[in-house]
Short mmCIF file of C-alpha atoms in Angstrom, two decimals:
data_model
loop_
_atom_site.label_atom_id
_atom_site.label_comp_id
_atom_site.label_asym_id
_atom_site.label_seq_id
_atom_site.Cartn_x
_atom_site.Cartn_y
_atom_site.Cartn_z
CA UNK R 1 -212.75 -20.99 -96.39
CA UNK R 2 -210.54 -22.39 -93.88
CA UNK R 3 -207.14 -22.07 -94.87
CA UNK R 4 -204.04 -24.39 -93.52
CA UNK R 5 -203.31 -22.05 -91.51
CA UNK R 6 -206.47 -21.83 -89.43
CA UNK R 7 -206.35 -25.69 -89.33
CA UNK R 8 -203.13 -25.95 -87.67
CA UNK R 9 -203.79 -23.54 -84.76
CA UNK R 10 -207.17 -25.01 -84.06
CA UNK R 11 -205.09 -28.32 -83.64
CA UNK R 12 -202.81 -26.28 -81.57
CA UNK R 13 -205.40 -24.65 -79.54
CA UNK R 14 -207.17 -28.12 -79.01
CA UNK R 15 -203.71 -29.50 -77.53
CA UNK R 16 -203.00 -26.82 -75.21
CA UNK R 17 -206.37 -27.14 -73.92
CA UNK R 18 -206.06 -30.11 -73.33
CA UNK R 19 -202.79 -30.11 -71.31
CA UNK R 20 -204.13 -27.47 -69.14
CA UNK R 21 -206.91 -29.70 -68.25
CA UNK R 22 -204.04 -32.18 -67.05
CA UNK R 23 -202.18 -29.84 -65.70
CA UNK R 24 -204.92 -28.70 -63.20
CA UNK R 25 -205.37 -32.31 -61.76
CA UNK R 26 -202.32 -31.68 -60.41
CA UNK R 27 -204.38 -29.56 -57.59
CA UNK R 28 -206.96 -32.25 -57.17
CA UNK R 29 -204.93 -34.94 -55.90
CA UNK R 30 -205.40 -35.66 -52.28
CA UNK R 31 -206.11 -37.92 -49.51
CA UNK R 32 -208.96 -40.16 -51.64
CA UNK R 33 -206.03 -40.68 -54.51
CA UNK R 34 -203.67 -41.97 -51.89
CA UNK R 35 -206.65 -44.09 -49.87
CA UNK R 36 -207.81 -45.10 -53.75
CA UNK R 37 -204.09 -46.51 -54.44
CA UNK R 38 -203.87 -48.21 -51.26
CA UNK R 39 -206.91 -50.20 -51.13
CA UNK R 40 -206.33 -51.01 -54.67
CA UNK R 41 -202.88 -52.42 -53.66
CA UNK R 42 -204.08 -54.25 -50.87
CA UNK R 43 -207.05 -56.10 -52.03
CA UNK R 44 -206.99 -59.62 -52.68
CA UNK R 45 -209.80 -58.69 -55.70
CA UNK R 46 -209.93 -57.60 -58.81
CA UNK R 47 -209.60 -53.85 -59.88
CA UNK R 48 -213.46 -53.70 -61.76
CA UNK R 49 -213.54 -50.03 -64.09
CA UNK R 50 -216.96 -49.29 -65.53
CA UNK R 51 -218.78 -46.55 -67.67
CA UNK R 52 -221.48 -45.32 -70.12
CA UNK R 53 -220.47 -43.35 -73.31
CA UNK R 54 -217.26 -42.16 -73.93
CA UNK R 55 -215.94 -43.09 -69.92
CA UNK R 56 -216.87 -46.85 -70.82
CA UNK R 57 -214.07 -46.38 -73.77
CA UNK R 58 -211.82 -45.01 -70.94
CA UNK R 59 -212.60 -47.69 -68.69
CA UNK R 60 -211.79 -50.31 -71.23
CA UNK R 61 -208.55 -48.28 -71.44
CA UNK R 62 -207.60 -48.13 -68.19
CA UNK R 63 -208.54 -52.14 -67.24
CA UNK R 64 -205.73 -52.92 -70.71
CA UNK R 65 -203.28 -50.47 -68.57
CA UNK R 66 -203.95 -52.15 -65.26
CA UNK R 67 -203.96 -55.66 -66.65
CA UNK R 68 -200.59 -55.65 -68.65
CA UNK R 69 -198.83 -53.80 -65.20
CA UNK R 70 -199.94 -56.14 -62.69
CA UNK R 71 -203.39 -55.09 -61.48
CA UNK R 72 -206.03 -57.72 -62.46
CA UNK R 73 -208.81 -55.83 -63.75
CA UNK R 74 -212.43 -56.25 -65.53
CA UNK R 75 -214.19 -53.95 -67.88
CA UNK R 76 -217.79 -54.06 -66.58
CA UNK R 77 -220.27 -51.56 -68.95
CA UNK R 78 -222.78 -49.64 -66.83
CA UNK R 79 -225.94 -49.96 -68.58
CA UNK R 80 -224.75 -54.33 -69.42
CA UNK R 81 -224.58 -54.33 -65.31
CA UNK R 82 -227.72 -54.01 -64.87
CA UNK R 83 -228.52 -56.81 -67.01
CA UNK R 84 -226.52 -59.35 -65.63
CA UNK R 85 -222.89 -58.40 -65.43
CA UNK R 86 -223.16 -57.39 -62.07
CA UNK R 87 -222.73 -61.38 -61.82
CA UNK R 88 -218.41 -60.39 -62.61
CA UNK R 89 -218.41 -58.70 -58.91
CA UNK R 90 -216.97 -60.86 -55.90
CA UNK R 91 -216.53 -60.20 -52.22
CA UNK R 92 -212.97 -58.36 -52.67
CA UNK R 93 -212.92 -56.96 -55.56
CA UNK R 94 -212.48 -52.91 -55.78
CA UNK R 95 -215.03 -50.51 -58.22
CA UNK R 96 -213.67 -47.93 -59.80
CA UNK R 97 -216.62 -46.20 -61.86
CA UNK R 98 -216.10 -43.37 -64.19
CA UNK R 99 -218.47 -40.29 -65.46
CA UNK R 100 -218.13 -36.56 -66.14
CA UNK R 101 -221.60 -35.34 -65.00
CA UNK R 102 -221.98 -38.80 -62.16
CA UNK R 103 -225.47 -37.81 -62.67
CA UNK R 104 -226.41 -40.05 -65.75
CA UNK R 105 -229.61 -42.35 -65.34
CA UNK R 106 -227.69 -45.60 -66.47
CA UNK R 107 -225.36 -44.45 -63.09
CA UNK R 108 -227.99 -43.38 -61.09
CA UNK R 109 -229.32 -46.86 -61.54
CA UNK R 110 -225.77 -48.33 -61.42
CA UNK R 111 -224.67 -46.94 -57.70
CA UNK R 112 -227.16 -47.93 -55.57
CA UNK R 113 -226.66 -51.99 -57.08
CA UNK R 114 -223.12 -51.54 -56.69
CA UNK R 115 -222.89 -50.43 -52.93
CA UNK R 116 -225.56 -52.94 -52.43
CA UNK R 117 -222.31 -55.66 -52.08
CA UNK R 118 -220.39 -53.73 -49.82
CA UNK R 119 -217.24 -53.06 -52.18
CA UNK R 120 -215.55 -50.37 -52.13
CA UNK R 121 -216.53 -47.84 -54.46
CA UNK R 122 -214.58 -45.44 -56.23
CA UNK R 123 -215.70 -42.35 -58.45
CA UNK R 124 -213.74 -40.88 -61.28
CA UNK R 125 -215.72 -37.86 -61.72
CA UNK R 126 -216.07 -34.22 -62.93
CA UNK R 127 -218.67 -33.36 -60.77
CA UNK R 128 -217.87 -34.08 -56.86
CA UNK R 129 -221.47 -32.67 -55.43
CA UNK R 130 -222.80 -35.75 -58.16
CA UNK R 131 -224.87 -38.46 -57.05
CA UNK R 132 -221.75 -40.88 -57.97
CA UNK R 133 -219.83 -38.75 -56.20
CA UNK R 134 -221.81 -38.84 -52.97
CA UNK R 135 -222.61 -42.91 -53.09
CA UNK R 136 -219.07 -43.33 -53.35
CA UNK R 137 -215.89 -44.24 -50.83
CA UNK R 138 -213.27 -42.11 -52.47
CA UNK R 139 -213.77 -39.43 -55.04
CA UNK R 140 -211.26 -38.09 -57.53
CA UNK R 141 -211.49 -34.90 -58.91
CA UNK R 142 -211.20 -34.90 -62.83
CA UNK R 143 -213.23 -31.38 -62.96
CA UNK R 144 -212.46 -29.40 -66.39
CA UNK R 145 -213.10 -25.65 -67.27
CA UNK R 146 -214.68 -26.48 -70.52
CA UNK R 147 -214.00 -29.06 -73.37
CA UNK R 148 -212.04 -28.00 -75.90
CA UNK R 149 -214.59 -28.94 -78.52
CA UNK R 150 -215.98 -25.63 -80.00
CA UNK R 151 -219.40 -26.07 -78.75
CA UNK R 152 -218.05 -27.01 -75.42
CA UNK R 153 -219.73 -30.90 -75.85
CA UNK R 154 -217.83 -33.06 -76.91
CA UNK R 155 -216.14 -35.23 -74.10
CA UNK R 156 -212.46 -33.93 -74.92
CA UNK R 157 -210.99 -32.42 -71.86
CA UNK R 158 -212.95 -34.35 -69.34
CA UNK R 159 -212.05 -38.13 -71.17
CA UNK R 160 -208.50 -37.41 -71.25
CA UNK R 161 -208.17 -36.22 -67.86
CA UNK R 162 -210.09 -39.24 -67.14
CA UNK R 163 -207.70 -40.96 -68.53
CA UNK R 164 -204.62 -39.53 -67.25
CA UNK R 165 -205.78 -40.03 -63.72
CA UNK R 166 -206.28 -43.87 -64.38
CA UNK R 167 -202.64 -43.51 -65.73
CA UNK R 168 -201.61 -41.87 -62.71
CA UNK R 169 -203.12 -45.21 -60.80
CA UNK R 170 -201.52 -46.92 -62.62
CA UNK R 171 -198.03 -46.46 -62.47
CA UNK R 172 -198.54 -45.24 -58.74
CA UNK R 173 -199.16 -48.99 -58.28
CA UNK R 174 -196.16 -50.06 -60.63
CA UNK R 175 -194.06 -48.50 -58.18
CA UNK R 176 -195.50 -49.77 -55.14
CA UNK R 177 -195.08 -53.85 -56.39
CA UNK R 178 -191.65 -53.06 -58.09
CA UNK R 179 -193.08 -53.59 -61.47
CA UNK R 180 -189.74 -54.73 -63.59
CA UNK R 181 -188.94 -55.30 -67.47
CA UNK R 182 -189.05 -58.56 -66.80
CA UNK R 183 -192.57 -58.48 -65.11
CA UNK R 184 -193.79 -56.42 -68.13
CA UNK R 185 -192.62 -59.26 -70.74
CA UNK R 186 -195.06 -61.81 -68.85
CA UNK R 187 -197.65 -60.12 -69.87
CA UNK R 188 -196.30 -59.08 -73.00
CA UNK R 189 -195.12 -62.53 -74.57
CA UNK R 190 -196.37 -61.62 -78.29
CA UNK R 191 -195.49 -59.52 -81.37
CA UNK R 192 -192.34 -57.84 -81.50
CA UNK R 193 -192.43 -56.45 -78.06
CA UNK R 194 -192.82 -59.38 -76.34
CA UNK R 195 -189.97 -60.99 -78.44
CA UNK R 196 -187.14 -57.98 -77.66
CA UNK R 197 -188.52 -58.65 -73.51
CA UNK R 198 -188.15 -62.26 -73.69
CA UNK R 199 -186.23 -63.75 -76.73
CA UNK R 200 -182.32 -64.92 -75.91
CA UNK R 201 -179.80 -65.81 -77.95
CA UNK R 202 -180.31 -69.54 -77.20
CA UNK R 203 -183.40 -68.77 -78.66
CA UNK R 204 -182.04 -68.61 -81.82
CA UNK R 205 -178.99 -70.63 -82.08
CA UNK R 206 -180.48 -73.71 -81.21
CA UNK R 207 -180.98 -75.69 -84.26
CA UNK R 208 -178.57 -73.57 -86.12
CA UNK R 209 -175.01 -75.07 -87.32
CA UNK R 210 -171.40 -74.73 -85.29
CA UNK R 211 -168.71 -73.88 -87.80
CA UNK R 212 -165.29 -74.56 -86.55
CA UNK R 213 -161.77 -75.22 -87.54
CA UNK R 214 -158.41 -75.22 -85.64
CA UNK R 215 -155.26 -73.20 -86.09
CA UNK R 216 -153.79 -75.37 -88.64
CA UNK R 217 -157.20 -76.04 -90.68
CA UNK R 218 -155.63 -75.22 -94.33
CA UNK R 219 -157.34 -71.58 -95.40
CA UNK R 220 -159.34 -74.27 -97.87
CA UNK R 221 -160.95 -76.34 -95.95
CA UNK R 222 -161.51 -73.39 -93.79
CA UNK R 223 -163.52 -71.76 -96.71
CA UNK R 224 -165.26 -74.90 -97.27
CA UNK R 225 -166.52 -74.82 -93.48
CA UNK R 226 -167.97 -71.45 -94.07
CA UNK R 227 -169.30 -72.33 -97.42
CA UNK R 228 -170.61 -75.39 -95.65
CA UNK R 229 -172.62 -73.56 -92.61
CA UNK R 230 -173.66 -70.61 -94.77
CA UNK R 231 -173.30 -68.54 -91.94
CA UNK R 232 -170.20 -66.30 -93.40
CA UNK R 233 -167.72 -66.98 -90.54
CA UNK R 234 -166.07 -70.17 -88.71
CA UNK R 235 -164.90 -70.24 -85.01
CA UNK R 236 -161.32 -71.05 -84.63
CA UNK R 237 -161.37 -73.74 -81.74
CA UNK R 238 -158.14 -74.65 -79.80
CA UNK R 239 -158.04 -77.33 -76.51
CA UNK R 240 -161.58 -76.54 -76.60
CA UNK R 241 -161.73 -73.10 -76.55
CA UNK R 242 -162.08 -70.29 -78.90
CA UNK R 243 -159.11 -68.79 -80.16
CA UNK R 244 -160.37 -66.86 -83.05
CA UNK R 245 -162.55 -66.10 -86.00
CA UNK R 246 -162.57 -66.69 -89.70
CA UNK R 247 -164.78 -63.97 -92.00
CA UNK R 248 -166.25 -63.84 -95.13
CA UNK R 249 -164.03 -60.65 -95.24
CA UNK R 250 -161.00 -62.07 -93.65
CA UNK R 251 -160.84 -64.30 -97.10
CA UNK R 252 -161.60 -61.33 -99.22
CA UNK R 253 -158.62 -59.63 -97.54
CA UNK R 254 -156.43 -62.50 -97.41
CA UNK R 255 -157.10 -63.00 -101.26
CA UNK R 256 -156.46 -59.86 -101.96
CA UNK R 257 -153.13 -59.86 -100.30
CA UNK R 258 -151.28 -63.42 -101.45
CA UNK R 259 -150.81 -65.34 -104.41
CA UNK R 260 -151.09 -68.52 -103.10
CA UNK R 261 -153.19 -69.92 -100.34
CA UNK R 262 -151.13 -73.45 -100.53
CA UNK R 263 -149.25 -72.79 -97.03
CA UNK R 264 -151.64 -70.93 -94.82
CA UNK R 265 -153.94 -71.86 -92.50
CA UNK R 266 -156.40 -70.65 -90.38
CA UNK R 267 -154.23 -69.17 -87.60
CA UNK R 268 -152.84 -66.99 -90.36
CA UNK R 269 -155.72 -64.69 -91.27
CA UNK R 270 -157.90 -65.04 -88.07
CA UNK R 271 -159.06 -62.32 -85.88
CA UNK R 272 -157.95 -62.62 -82.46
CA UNK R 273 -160.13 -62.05 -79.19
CA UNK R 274 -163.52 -62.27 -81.25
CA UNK R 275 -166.69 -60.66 -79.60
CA UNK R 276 -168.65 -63.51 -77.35
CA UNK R 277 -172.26 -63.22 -75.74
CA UNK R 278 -173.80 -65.90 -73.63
CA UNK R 279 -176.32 -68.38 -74.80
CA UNK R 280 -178.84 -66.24 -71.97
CA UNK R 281 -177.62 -62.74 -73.99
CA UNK R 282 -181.01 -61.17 -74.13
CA UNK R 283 -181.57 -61.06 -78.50
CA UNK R 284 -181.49 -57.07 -78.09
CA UNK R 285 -178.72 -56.74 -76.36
CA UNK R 286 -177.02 -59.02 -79.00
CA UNK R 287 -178.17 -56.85 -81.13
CA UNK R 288 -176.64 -53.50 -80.14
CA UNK R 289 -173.10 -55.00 -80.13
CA UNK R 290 -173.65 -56.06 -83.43
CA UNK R 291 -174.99 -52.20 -84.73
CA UNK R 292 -171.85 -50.66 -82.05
CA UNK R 293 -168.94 -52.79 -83.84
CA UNK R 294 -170.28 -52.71 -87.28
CA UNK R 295 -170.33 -56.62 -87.70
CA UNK R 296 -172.92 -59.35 -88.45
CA UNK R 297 -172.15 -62.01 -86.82
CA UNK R 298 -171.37 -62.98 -82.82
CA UNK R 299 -170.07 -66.40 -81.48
CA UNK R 300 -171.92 -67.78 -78.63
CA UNK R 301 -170.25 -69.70 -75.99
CA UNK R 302 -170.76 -70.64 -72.13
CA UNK R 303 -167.93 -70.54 -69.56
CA UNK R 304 -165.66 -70.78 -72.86
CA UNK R 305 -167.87 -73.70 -74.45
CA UNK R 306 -168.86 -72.65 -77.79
CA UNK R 307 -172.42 -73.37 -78.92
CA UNK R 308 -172.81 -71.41 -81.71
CA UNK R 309 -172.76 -68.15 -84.29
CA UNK R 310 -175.46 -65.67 -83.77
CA UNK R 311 -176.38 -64.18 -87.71
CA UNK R 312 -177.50 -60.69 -87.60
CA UNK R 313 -180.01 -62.16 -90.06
CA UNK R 314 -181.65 -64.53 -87.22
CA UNK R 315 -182.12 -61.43 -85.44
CA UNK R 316 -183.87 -59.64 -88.08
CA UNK R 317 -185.88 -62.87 -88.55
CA UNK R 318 -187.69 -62.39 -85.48
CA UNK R 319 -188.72 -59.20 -86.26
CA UNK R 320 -188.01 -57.26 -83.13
CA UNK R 321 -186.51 -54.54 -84.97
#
């Protein structure tokens, strides 16, 4: 019976043969990786990654990696090419086609169609004396020892050093265009990552309401403007610019330290000097000065014009935390 025990250091030795594997590409790369990354970088094509088996599922992997860091790419399957597909491939575009063995009939078939167009032509392969391997322009090395599946199989080792050298391509090329944040969010406009690389706090201020009163506001209409805006806080606005900021918890304290509200005003319980972001404050960044001071709410003002109060709740809202 296999006890937890046994489990966990099968799991263990299936890890650490698997970062071995990596670790050994190390030694393969070369001239054709640095040739591969060029030509790739240069072309005025499309990156096309095909496949059979468990290296199409890499490929498909590796054109989603590509794609969302600035290398157009196409998932083309090897045994669909034949069939039609081949109709993706234009004049300039770059082939990068993967297999462990490079000797597999659907590739066999595949190779001599593909160098029939006169792309370039690069294998991913664990075999370099293949016949992928010699129809190819550039070869790179993704040899493994063995798989770390018990009966030595199962594509393990060889798919995710497959994998780690399109990952290796990939951010190789990153470098080389100067890939930034900002670059990323273009093609990342959805779901909550695209929201913490794009959204701004004019994002969400824009239809929301502008609480403010002056320095001599009595304290009660001053709690009816918060009451008012629901947003827990009022700016304190002076020749136009913003002199300080009334609380939910500034009334609590106030209340809790006079009998009678009849004289004060707002200058009277206010906090001075009030933290401020820009409408163009990028929504995450808001966000971290609102978790490093403890508070919930920020106003928003340009070149001293106020526009707004950003609610820790519009921020949670949107889901990008």
């Amino acid at each position: 019976m296999i006890t937890k025990e046994n489990i966990l250091a099968i799991a263990k030795k299936t890890i650490l043969s698997e970062s071995e594997a990596i670790t050994k590409l190390i030694d393969f790369l070369d001239e054709n990786f640095y040739e591969a990354v060029q030509r790739i970088y240069e072309t005025k094509g499309r990156l096309i990654v095909t496949g059979i088996g468990k290296s199409a599922i890499i490929a498909q992997k590796m054109v989603a990696t590509f794609n969302s860091t600035g290398t157009p790419s196409m998932f083309l399957h090897a045994a669909e090419a034949i069939h039609g597909d081949l109709g993706m491939i234009q004049n300039d575009d770059i082939i990068i086609c993967i297999s462990k063995s490079g000797n597999s009939p659907e590739i066999k078939v595949l190779v001599p169609l593909l160098k029939r167009f006169g792309n370039t032509l690069i294998a991913i392969t664990g075999n370099t004396t293949s016949f992928l391997a010699k129809g190819s322009d550039l070869v790179l090395n993704t040899t493994v020892d063995t798989e770390a599946c018990p009966i030595n199989l199962a594509p393990t080792n060889s798919t995710t050093a497959q994998l780690v050298m399109g990952d290796a391509l990939a951010v190789c090329l990153m470098e080389m265009r100067d890939f930034k944040p900002e670059d990323f969010a273009v093609y990342h406009p959805g779901g909550a990552l695209g929201k913490k690389l794009l959204l701004r706090v004019k994002d969400m201020i824009e239809h929301s309401l502008k609480p403010a009163v002056t320095p001599e506001t009595s304290i009660k209409k001053a709690i009816f403007e918060i009451s008012e805006k629901r947003l827990g806080v009022t700016a304190v606005i002076e020749d136009n610019k913003i002199v300080g900021i009334i609380t939910d918890g500034d009334i609590r304290r106030m209340l809790n330290d006079v009998d009678t509200i009849a004289d004060l005003t707002a200058k009277d319980i206010m906090s001075k000097n009030p933290k401020v972001v820009s409408s163009e404050t990028m929504a995450v960044d808001a966000l971290n000065i609102l978790e490093d001071f403890s508070i919930t709410q920020l106003i928003v003002a340009d070149n001293g014009e106020y526009k707004g109060v950003l609610h820790l709740h519009d921020i949670l809202k949107e889901g990008i935390v």
